PDB file of C-alpha atoms and ligand atoms in Angstrom:
ATOM      1  CA  UNK A   1     -17.329  13.475  -9.627  1.00  0.00           C
ATOM      2  CA  UNK A   2     -19.955  11.285  -7.971  1.00  0.00           C
ATOM      3  CA  UNK A   3     -19.276  10.372  -4.370  1.00  0.00           C
ATOM      4  CA  UNK A   4     -20.734   7.513  -2.355  1.00  0.00           C
ATOM      5  CA  UNK A   5     -20.179   7.254   1.392  1.00  0.00           C
ATOM      6  CA  UNK A   6     -20.985   3.689   2.409  1.00  0.00           C
ATOM      7  CA  UNK A   7     -20.931   1.848   5.740  1.00  0.00           C
ATOM      8  CA  UNK A   8     -18.240  -0.784   5.111  1.00  0.00           C
ATOM      9  CA  UNK A   9     -15.548  -1.814   2.598  1.00  0.00           C
ATOM     10  CA  UNK A  10     -17.787  -4.782   1.739  1.00  0.00           C
ATOM     11  CA  UNK A  11     -20.639  -2.418   0.786  1.00  0.00           C
ATOM     12  CA  UNK A  12     -18.178  -0.548  -1.428  1.00  0.00           C
ATOM     13  CA  UNK A  13     -17.115  -3.831  -3.020  1.00  0.00           C
ATOM     14  CA  UNK A  14     -20.738  -4.607  -3.937  1.00  0.00           C
ATOM     15  CA  UNK A  15     -21.272  -1.213  -5.592  1.00  0.00           C
ATOM     16  CA  UNK A  16     -17.977  -1.439  -7.478  1.00  0.00           C
ATOM     17  CA  UNK A  17     -18.642  -5.043  -8.565  1.00  0.00           C
ATOM     18  CA  UNK A  18     -22.125  -4.035  -9.776  1.00  0.00           C
ATOM     19  CA  UNK A  19     -20.528  -1.420 -12.039  1.00  0.00           C
ATOM     20  CA  UNK A  20     -18.005  -3.905 -13.417  1.00  0.00           C
ATOM     21  CA  UNK A  21     -20.655  -6.596 -13.897  1.00  0.00           C
ATOM     22  CA  UNK A  22     -22.976  -4.259 -15.770  1.00  0.00           C
ATOM     23  CA  UNK A  23     -20.073  -3.054 -17.949  1.00  0.00           C
ATOM     24  CA  UNK A  24     -19.154  -6.663 -18.844  1.00  0.00           C
ATOM     25  CA  UNK A  25     -22.786  -7.493 -19.598  1.00  0.00           C
ATOM     26  CA  UNK A  26     -22.945  -4.501 -21.989  1.00  0.00           C
ATOM     27  CA  UNK A  27     -19.460  -5.090 -23.383  1.00  0.00           C
ATOM     28  CA  UNK A  28     -17.917  -8.509 -22.668  1.00  0.00           C
ATOM     29  CA  UNK A  29     -14.681  -7.406 -24.375  1.00  0.00           C
ATOM     30  CA  UNK A  30     -14.257  -4.421 -22.047  1.00  0.00           C
ATOM     31  CA  UNK A  31     -10.766  -3.468 -20.945  1.00  0.00           C
ATOM     32  CA  UNK A  32     -10.333  -3.151 -17.186  1.00  0.00           C
ATOM     33  CA  UNK A  33      -7.646  -1.150 -15.419  1.00  0.00           C
ATOM     34  CA  UNK A  34      -6.676  -2.912 -12.204  1.00  0.00           C
ATOM     35  CA  UNK A  35      -5.268  -1.480  -9.003  1.00  0.00           C
ATOM     36  CA  UNK A  36      -3.170  -3.360  -6.472  1.00  0.00           C
ATOM     37  CA  UNK A  37      -2.694  -2.647  -2.756  1.00  0.00           C
ATOM     38  CA  UNK A  38      -5.044  -3.518   0.095  1.00  0.00           C
ATOM     39  CA  UNK A  39      -7.993  -1.343  -0.870  1.00  0.00           C
ATOM     40  CA  UNK A  40      -9.389  -3.313  -3.834  1.00  0.00           C
ATOM     41  CA  UNK A  41      -9.114  -6.724  -2.156  1.00  0.00           C
ATOM     42  CA  UNK A  42     -12.759  -6.854  -0.955  1.00  0.00           C
ATOM     43  CA  UNK A  43     -13.779  -5.979  -4.528  1.00  0.00           C
ATOM     44  CA  UNK A  44     -11.652  -8.801  -5.947  1.00  0.00           C
ATOM     45  CA  UNK A  45     -13.219 -11.196  -3.425  1.00  0.00           C
ATOM     46  CA  UNK A  46     -16.682 -10.026  -4.490  1.00  0.00           C
ATOM     47  CA  UNK A  47     -15.857 -10.458  -8.206  1.00  0.00           C
ATOM     48  CA  UNK A  48     -14.503 -13.945  -7.502  1.00  0.00           C
ATOM     49  CA  UNK A  49     -17.669 -14.834  -5.603  1.00  0.00           C
ATOM     50  CA  UNK A  50     -19.816 -13.666  -8.514  1.00  0.00           C
ATOM     51  CA  UNK A  51     -17.645 -15.591 -10.992  1.00  0.00           C
ATOM     52  CA  UNK A  52     -18.037 -18.768  -8.911  1.00  0.00           C
ATOM     53  CA  UNK A  53     -21.803 -18.178  -8.833  1.00  0.00           C
ATOM     54  CA  UNK A  54     -21.845 -17.888 -12.638  1.00  0.00           C
ATOM     55  CA  UNK A  55     -22.877 -14.234 -12.530  1.00  0.00           C
ATOM     56  CA  UNK A  56     -19.861 -12.681 -14.217  1.00  0.00           C
ATOM     57  CA  UNK A  57     -17.244 -13.771 -16.739  1.00  0.00           C
ATOM     58  CA  UNK A  58     -13.930 -12.264 -17.784  1.00  0.00           C
ATOM     59  CA  UNK A  59     -13.490 -14.689 -20.699  1.00  0.00           C
ATOM     60  CA  UNK A  60     -13.391 -11.890 -23.286  1.00  0.00           C
ATOM     61  CA  UNK A  61     -11.826  -9.249 -21.084  1.00  0.00           C
ATOM     62  CA  UNK A  62      -8.317  -7.805 -20.944  1.00  0.00           C
ATOM     63  CA  UNK A  63      -6.792  -6.044 -17.988  1.00  0.00           C
ATOM     64  CA  UNK A  64      -3.980  -3.557 -17.486  1.00  0.00           C
ATOM     65  CA  UNK A  65      -2.367  -3.013 -14.102  1.00  0.00           C
ATOM     66  CA  UNK A  66      -1.763   0.551 -13.020  1.00  0.00           C
ATOM     67  CA  UNK A  67       1.861   0.104 -12.092  1.00  0.00           C
ATOM     68  CA  UNK A  68       4.768  -2.151 -11.190  1.00  0.00           C
ATOM     69  CA  UNK A  69       7.765  -1.859  -8.892  1.00  0.00           C
ATOM     70  CA  UNK A  70      11.188  -1.619 -10.504  1.00  0.00           C
ATOM     71  CA  UNK A  71      13.907  -3.726  -8.907  1.00  0.00           C
ATOM     72  CA  UNK A  72      12.072  -6.806  -7.649  1.00  0.00           C
ATOM     73  CA  UNK A  73      12.801 -10.209  -9.167  1.00  0.00           C
ATOM     74  CA  UNK A  74      10.094 -11.270 -11.615  1.00  0.00           C
ATOM     75  CA  UNK A  75       8.851 -13.999  -9.283  1.00  0.00           C
ATOM     76  CA  UNK A  76       8.645 -11.774  -6.171  1.00  0.00           C
ATOM     77  CA  UNK A  77       5.175 -12.285  -4.618  1.00  0.00           C
ATOM     78  CA  UNK A  78       4.768  -8.549  -3.954  1.00  0.00           C
ATOM     79  CA  UNK A  79       5.447  -7.635  -7.561  1.00  0.00           C
ATOM     80  CA  UNK A  80       2.151  -6.320  -8.846  1.00  0.00           C
ATOM     81  CA  UNK A  81       1.899  -8.723 -11.784  1.00  0.00           C
ATOM     82  CA  UNK A  82       2.052 -11.602  -9.309  1.00  0.00           C
ATOM     83  CA  UNK A  83      -0.183  -9.809  -6.822  1.00  0.00           C
ATOM     84  CA  UNK A  84      -2.997  -9.308  -9.332  1.00  0.00           C
ATOM     85  CA  UNK A  85      -2.787 -12.915 -10.517  1.00  0.00           C
ATOM     86  CA  UNK A  86      -3.021 -14.115  -6.922  1.00  0.00           C
ATOM     87  CA  UNK A  87      -5.919 -11.917  -5.841  1.00  0.00           C
ATOM     88  CA  UNK A  88      -8.022 -11.797  -9.034  1.00  0.00           C
ATOM     89  CA  UNK A  89      -6.781 -13.066 -12.376  1.00  0.00           C
ATOM     90  CA  UNK A  90      -6.075 -16.677 -11.382  1.00  0.00           C
ATOM     91  CA  UNK A  91      -9.315 -16.897  -9.399  1.00  0.00           C
ATOM     92  CA  UNK A  92     -11.575 -16.093 -12.354  1.00  0.00           C
ATOM     93  CA  UNK A  93     -11.605 -16.862 -16.096  1.00  0.00           C
ATOM     94  CA  UNK A  94      -9.357 -14.306 -17.744  1.00  0.00           C
ATOM     95  CA  UNK A  95      -7.850 -15.945 -20.841  1.00  0.00           C
ATOM     96  CA  UNK A  96      -4.142 -16.692 -20.661  1.00  0.00           C
ATOM     97  CA  UNK A  97      -2.108 -13.597 -21.514  1.00  0.00           C
ATOM     98  CA  UNK A  98      -5.051 -11.208 -21.092  1.00  0.00           C
ATOM     99  CA  UNK A  99      -3.774  -9.615 -17.882  1.00  0.00           C
ATOM    100  CA  UNK A 100      -1.087  -7.048 -18.617  1.00  0.00           C
ATOM    101  CA  UNK A 101       1.379  -5.108 -16.512  1.00  0.00           C
ATOM    102  CA  UNK A 102       4.398  -2.926 -17.196  1.00  0.00           C
ATOM    103  CA  UNK A 103       7.335  -5.153 -18.134  1.00  0.00           C
ATOM    104  CA  UNK A 104      10.096  -3.918 -15.827  1.00  0.00           C
ATOM    105  CA  UNK A 105      12.438  -6.802 -16.639  1.00  0.00           C
ATOM    106  CA  UNK A 106      13.568  -5.887 -20.190  1.00  0.00           C
ATOM    107  CA  UNK A 107      16.553  -3.744 -19.191  1.00  0.00           C
ATOM    108  CA  UNK A 108      15.028  -0.614 -20.806  1.00  0.00           C
ATOM    109  CA  UNK A 109      12.327   0.797 -18.568  1.00  0.00           C
ATOM    110  CA  UNK A 110      11.682   3.965 -20.588  1.00  0.00           C
ATOM    111  CA  UNK A 111      10.972   1.868 -23.658  1.00  0.00           C
ATOM    112  CA  UNK A 112       8.905  -0.574 -21.590  1.00  0.00           C
ATOM    113  CA  UNK A 113       6.796   2.330 -20.299  1.00  0.00           C
ATOM    114  CA  UNK A 114       6.197   3.665 -23.809  1.00  0.00           C
ATOM    115  CA  UNK A 115       5.321   0.167 -25.028  1.00  0.00           C
ATOM    116  CA  UNK A 116       2.825  -0.258 -22.194  1.00  0.00           C
ATOM    117  CA  UNK A 117       1.127   3.035 -22.962  1.00  0.00           C
ATOM    118  CA  UNK A 118       0.845   1.987 -26.601  1.00  0.00           C
ATOM    119  CA  UNK A 119      -0.505  -1.443 -25.646  1.00  0.00           C
ATOM    120  CA  UNK A 120      -3.319   0.237 -23.696  1.00  0.00           C
ATOM    121  CA  UNK A 121      -4.171   2.399 -26.706  1.00  0.00           C
ATOM    122  CA  UNK A 122      -3.953  -0.577 -29.086  1.00  0.00           C
ATOM    123  CA  UNK A 123      -6.403  -2.470 -26.877  1.00  0.00           C
ATOM    124  CA  UNK A 124      -8.880   0.360 -27.431  1.00  0.00           C
ATOM    125  CA  UNK A 125      -8.212   2.166 -24.136  1.00  0.00           C
ATOM    126  CA  UNK A 126      -9.387   1.337 -20.647  1.00  0.00           C
ATOM    127  CA  UNK A 127     -13.152   1.227 -20.217  1.00  0.00           C
ATOM    128  CA  UNK A 128     -13.105   1.185 -16.435  1.00  0.00           C
ATOM    129  CA  UNK A 129     -10.102   2.002 -14.274  1.00  0.00           C
ATOM    130  CA  UNK A 130     -10.104   0.907 -10.648  1.00  0.00           C
ATOM    131  CA  UNK A 131      -8.034   3.229  -8.472  1.00  0.00           C
ATOM    132  CA  UNK A 132      -6.866   3.423  -4.890  1.00  0.00           C
ATOM    133  CA  UNK A 133      -5.309   6.562  -3.468  1.00  0.00           C
ATOM    134  CA  UNK A 134      -2.069   7.011  -1.546  1.00  0.00           C
ATOM    135  CA  UNK A 135      -1.966   8.915   1.726  1.00  0.00           C
ATOM    136  CA  UNK A 136       0.156  11.445  -0.200  1.00  0.00           C
ATOM    137  CA  UNK A 137      -2.533  11.781  -2.885  1.00  0.00           C
ATOM    138  CA  UNK A 138      -0.989   9.550  -5.538  1.00  0.00           C
ATOM    139  CA  UNK A 139      -3.037   7.521  -8.010  1.00  0.00           C
ATOM    140  CA  UNK A 140      -1.194   4.720  -9.709  1.00  0.00           C
ATOM    141  CA  UNK A 141       2.251   5.656  -8.481  1.00  0.00           C
ATOM    142  CA  UNK A 142       1.978   9.247  -9.708  1.00  0.00           C
ATOM    143  CA  UNK A 143       3.576  10.999  -6.778  1.00  0.00           C
ATOM    144  CA  UNK A 144       3.229  14.722  -5.918  1.00  0.00           C
ATOM    145  CA  UNK A 145       4.781  17.136  -8.371  1.00  0.00           C
ATOM    146  CA  UNK A 146       4.289  15.033 -11.496  1.00  0.00           C
ATOM    147  CA  UNK A 147       2.732  16.267 -14.723  1.00  0.00           C
ATOM    148  CA  UNK A 148      -1.018  16.018 -15.136  1.00  0.00           C
ATOM    149  CA  UNK A 149      -0.343  15.185 -18.806  1.00  0.00           C
ATOM    150  CA  UNK A 150       2.123  12.365 -18.110  1.00  0.00           C
ATOM    151  CA  UNK A 151       2.000   9.106 -20.017  1.00  0.00           C
ATOM    152  CA  UNK A 152       3.190   5.781 -18.599  1.00  0.00           C
ATOM    153  CA  UNK A 153       6.666   6.466 -17.219  1.00  0.00           C
ATOM    154  CA  UNK A 154       9.358   5.560 -14.727  1.00  0.00           C
ATOM    155  CA  UNK A 155       8.775   7.325 -11.406  1.00  0.00           C
ATOM    156  CA  UNK A 156      10.348   7.620  -7.975  1.00  0.00           C
ATOM    157  CA  UNK A 157       8.357   6.643  -4.871  1.00  0.00           C
ATOM    158  CA  UNK A 158       8.000   9.060  -1.966  1.00  0.00           C
ATOM    159  CA  UNK A 159       9.251   8.008   1.432  1.00  0.00           C
ATOM    160  CA  UNK A 160       5.638   8.118   2.637  1.00  0.00           C
ATOM    161  CA  UNK A 161       4.600   5.586  -0.023  1.00  0.00           C
ATOM    162  CA  UNK A 162       7.546   3.345   0.773  1.00  0.00           C
ATOM    163  CA  UNK A 163       6.733   3.558   4.491  1.00  0.00           C
ATOM    164  CA  UNK A 164       3.058   2.776   3.785  1.00  0.00           C
ATOM    165  CA  UNK A 165       3.993  -0.223   1.626  1.00  0.00           C
ATOM    166  CA  UNK A 166       6.673  -1.599   3.970  1.00  0.00           C
ATOM    167  CA  UNK A 167       3.905  -3.780   5.488  1.00  0.00           C
ATOM    168  CA  UNK A 168       4.166  -5.945   2.366  1.00  0.00           C
ATOM    169  CA  UNK A 169       7.946  -6.253   2.844  1.00  0.00           C
ATOM    170  CA  UNK A 170       8.301  -7.541   6.433  1.00  0.00           C
ATOM    171  CA  UNK A 171       7.832  -3.970   7.718  1.00  0.00           C
ATOM    172  CA  UNK A 172      11.274  -3.078   6.340  1.00  0.00           C
ATOM    173  CA  UNK A 173      11.315   0.121   4.245  1.00  0.00           C
ATOM    174  CA  UNK A 174      14.766  -0.734   2.890  1.00  0.00           C
ATOM    175  CA  UNK A 175      13.196  -3.706   1.087  1.00  0.00           C
ATOM    176  CA  UNK A 176      10.604  -1.500  -0.668  1.00  0.00           C
ATOM    177  CA  UNK A 177      11.746  -0.519  -4.163  1.00  0.00           C
ATOM    178  CA  UNK A 178      12.510   3.152  -4.782  1.00  0.00           C
ATOM    179  CA  UNK A 179      11.291   3.209  -8.406  1.00  0.00           C
ATOM    180  CA  UNK A 180       8.336   2.037 -10.446  1.00  0.00           C
ATOM    181  CA  UNK A 181       6.691   2.198 -13.823  1.00  0.00           C
ATOM    182  CA  UNK A 182       3.242   3.716 -13.569  1.00  0.00           C
ATOM    183  CA  UNK A 183       0.477   4.636 -15.946  1.00  0.00           C
ATOM    184  CA  UNK A 184       0.656   8.434 -16.193  1.00  0.00           C
ATOM    185  CA  UNK A 185      -2.042  10.809 -15.076  1.00  0.00           C
ATOM    186  CA  UNK A 186      -2.748  11.586 -18.747  1.00  0.00           C
ATOM    187  CA  UNK A 187      -3.146   7.853 -19.382  1.00  0.00           C
ATOM    188  CA  UNK A 188      -5.482   7.395 -16.411  1.00  0.00           C
ATOM    189  CA  UNK A 189      -7.543  10.413 -17.462  1.00  0.00           C
ATOM    190  CA  UNK A 190      -8.334   8.714 -20.794  1.00  0.00           C
ATOM    191  CA  UNK A 191     -10.177   5.867 -19.053  1.00  0.00           C
ATOM    192  CA  UNK A 192     -13.892   5.731 -19.779  1.00  0.00           C
ATOM    193  CA  UNK A 193     -14.745   5.530 -16.098  1.00  0.00           C
ATOM    194  CA  UNK A 194     -12.450   6.133 -13.130  1.00  0.00           C
ATOM    195  CA  UNK A 195     -13.636   4.241 -10.067  1.00  0.00           C
ATOM    196  CA  UNK A 196     -11.643   5.299  -7.017  1.00  0.00           C
ATOM    197  CA  UNK A 197     -11.976   3.465  -3.723  1.00  0.00           C
ATOM    198  CA  UNK A 198     -10.654   4.794  -0.409  1.00  0.00           C
ATOM    199  CA  UNK A 199     -11.174   3.211   2.992  1.00  0.00           C
ATOM    200  CA  UNK A 200      -9.879   4.014   6.453  1.00  0.00           C
ATOM    201  CA  UNK A 201      -8.973   7.184   8.317  1.00  0.00           C
ATOM    202  CA  UNK A 202      -5.437   7.119   6.929  1.00  0.00           C
ATOM    203  CA  UNK A 203      -6.873   8.262   3.595  1.00  0.00           C
ATOM    204  CA  UNK A 204      -9.091  11.051   5.006  1.00  0.00           C
ATOM    205  CA  UNK A 205      -6.760  13.941   4.178  1.00  0.00           C
ATOM    206  CA  UNK A 206      -6.018  12.675   0.673  1.00  0.00           C
ATOM    207  CA  UNK A 207      -9.772  12.207   0.121  1.00  0.00           C
ATOM    208  CA  UNK A 208     -10.529  15.713   1.410  1.00  0.00           C
ATOM    209  CA  UNK A 209      -8.026  17.097  -1.080  1.00  0.00           C
ATOM    210  CA  UNK A 210      -9.306  14.848  -3.881  1.00  0.00           C
ATOM    211  CA  UNK A 211     -12.921  15.897  -3.483  1.00  0.00           C
ATOM    212  CA  UNK A 212     -12.786  19.421  -2.078  1.00  0.00           C
ATOM    213  CA  UNK A 213      -9.225  20.668  -2.555  1.00  0.00           C
ATOM    214  CA  UNK A 214      -7.842  22.765  -5.387  1.00  0.00           C
ATOM    215  CA  UNK A 215      -6.521  20.877  -8.386  1.00  0.00           C
ATOM    216  CA  UNK A 216      -2.831  20.716  -7.702  1.00  0.00           C
ATOM    217  CA  UNK A 217       0.187  18.568  -8.503  1.00  0.00           C
ATOM    218  CA  UNK A 218       0.736  18.445  -4.723  1.00  0.00           C
ATOM    219  CA  UNK A 219      -2.270  16.081  -4.616  1.00  0.00           C
ATOM    220  CA  UNK A 220      -2.147  14.263  -7.971  1.00  0.00           C
ATOM    221  CA  UNK A 221      -5.545  12.574  -7.522  1.00  0.00           C
ATOM    222  CA  UNK A 222      -7.210  16.009  -7.714  1.00  0.00           C
ATOM    223  CA  UNK A 223      -6.923  15.812 -11.510  1.00  0.00           C
ATOM    224  CA  UNK A 224      -9.894  13.419 -11.308  1.00  0.00           C
ATOM    225  CA  UNK A 225     -12.053  16.499 -10.702  1.00  0.00           C
ATOM    226  CA  UNK A 226     -11.542  17.022 -14.451  1.00  0.00           C
ATOM    227  CA  UNK A 227     -12.516  13.430 -15.353  1.00  0.00           C
ATOM    228  CA  UNK A 228     -15.963  13.361 -17.000  1.00  0.00           C
ATOM    229  CA  UNK A 229     -16.895  10.066 -15.363  1.00  0.00           C
ATOM    230  CA  UNK A 230     -15.180   9.663 -11.995  1.00  0.00           C
ATOM    231  CA  UNK A 231     -16.847   7.826  -9.126  1.00  0.00           C
ATOM    232  CA  UNK A 232     -15.409   7.928  -5.613  1.00  0.00           C
ATOM    233  CA  UNK A 233     -16.463   5.182  -3.187  1.00  0.00           C
ATOM    234  CA  UNK A 234     -15.647   5.915   0.455  1.00  0.00           C
ATOM    235  CA  UNK A 235     -16.251   4.414   3.847  1.00  0.00           C
ATOM    236  CA  UNK A 236     -17.088   6.706   6.770  1.00  0.00           C
ATOM    237  CA  UNK A 237     -13.521   6.995   8.149  1.00  0.00           C
ATOM    238  CA  UNK A 238     -12.134   7.955   4.721  1.00  0.00           C
ATOM    239  CA  UNK A 239     -14.952  10.513   4.282  1.00  0.00           C
ATOM    240  CA  UNK A 240     -14.605  12.086   7.720  1.00  0.00           C
ATOM    241  CA  UNK A 241     -12.886  15.267   6.478  1.00  0.00           C
ATOM    242  CA  UNK A 242     -15.482  16.156   3.831  1.00  0.00           C
ATOM    243  CA  UNK A 243     -17.264  19.423   4.488  1.00  0.00           C
ATOM    244  CA  UNK A 244     -20.203  18.626   2.199  1.00  0.00           C
ATOM    245  CA  UNK A 245     -20.585  14.939   3.088  1.00  0.00           C
ATOM    246  CA  UNK A 246     -24.341  15.232   3.659  1.00  0.00           C
ATOM    247  CA  UNK A 247     -24.824  16.807   0.247  1.00  0.00           C
ATOM    248  CA  UNK A 248     -22.854  14.029  -1.472  1.00  0.00           C
ATOM    249  CA  UNK A 249     -24.990  11.426   0.305  1.00  0.00           C
ATOM    250  CA  UNK A 250     -28.152  13.162  -0.925  1.00  0.00           C
ATOM    251  CA  UNK A 251     -26.875  13.339  -4.509  1.00  0.00           C
ATOM    252  CA  UNK A 252     -25.844   9.667  -4.478  1.00  0.00           C
ATOM    253  CA  UNK A 253     -29.255   8.536  -3.216  1.00  0.00           C
ATOM    254  CA  UNK A 254     -31.079  10.690  -5.784  1.00  0.00           C
ATOM    255  CA  UNK A 255     -28.836   9.351  -8.527  1.00  0.00           C
ATOM    256  CA  UNK A 256     -29.724   5.763  -7.611  1.00  0.00           C
ATOM    257  CA  UNK A 257     -33.464   6.507  -7.573  1.00  0.00           C
TER     258      UNK A 257
HETATM  259  P1  LIG B 301      -3.533   0.723  -0.493  1.00  0.00           P
HETATM  260  O1  LIG B 301      -2.711   1.565  -1.570  1.00  0.00           O
HETATM  261  O2  LIG B 301      -4.763   0.274  -1.194  1.00  0.00           O
HETATM  262  O3  LIG B 301      -2.639  -0.415  -0.152  1.00  0.00           O
HETATM  263  O4  LIG B 301      -3.819   1.645   0.632  1.00  0.00           O
HETATM  264  C1  LIG B 301      -3.394   2.507  -2.342  1.00  0.00           C
HETATM  265  C2  LIG B 301      -2.412   3.252  -3.201  1.00  0.00           C
HETATM  266  O5  LIG B 301      -1.247   3.410  -2.799  1.00  0.00           O
HETATM  267  O6  LIG B 301      -2.802   3.707  -4.285  1.00  0.00           O
END
């Protein structure tokens, strides 16, 4: 794992956008894995800015969302398919139909999950997966206790996740869905690069476990310690629990040199 501790979320967005831009320059048909939630929004603003400046194009790119709530109407603004269109896809030049998400509206979610996993494979796999992290250590919506080998599947959200996400639902936890379809940890681990972003003190414990804890289903993100190409971008509050923070800073600087 390579770890960068940067001053602000905007600095993180620049580093993450640089990685995506250089991937798309090398491979315009790259497949991106997209995360929703608050954390990647500065990155999506930065990518939009670069698109408007003519520095980056998604014209040959496909994307796959990490997850989707089960139980919201298809046109609900907080559904992740709509969210990602609003904050990235519709602001840049993805071709029509190139942005994918789990289809939770077919009436058969197990089949929809299997189809989504297959669609990712058929697209050639995800070249770069953007990830956030839950305060409970989830990535995607893989909550504690799940299998490290899981494929895209229906999952149940923890109360902590539903409480954390109630801010998108008028602060009312009863409006937050209880279920989702999420890429599995096994699916995420097949990505060519896993780029995890965490900002804010609320993520400090999950980040401490991710970087320095034992690999454990209690903290699902810890499986990224086994990913051959995982990059963790942190701001100072998210990094505050790391015992070896100074060492990670030194390694990051030497790596850039
Ligand atoms: P957040 O969510 O970016 O809204 O904090 C991250 C996550 O739950 O993975």
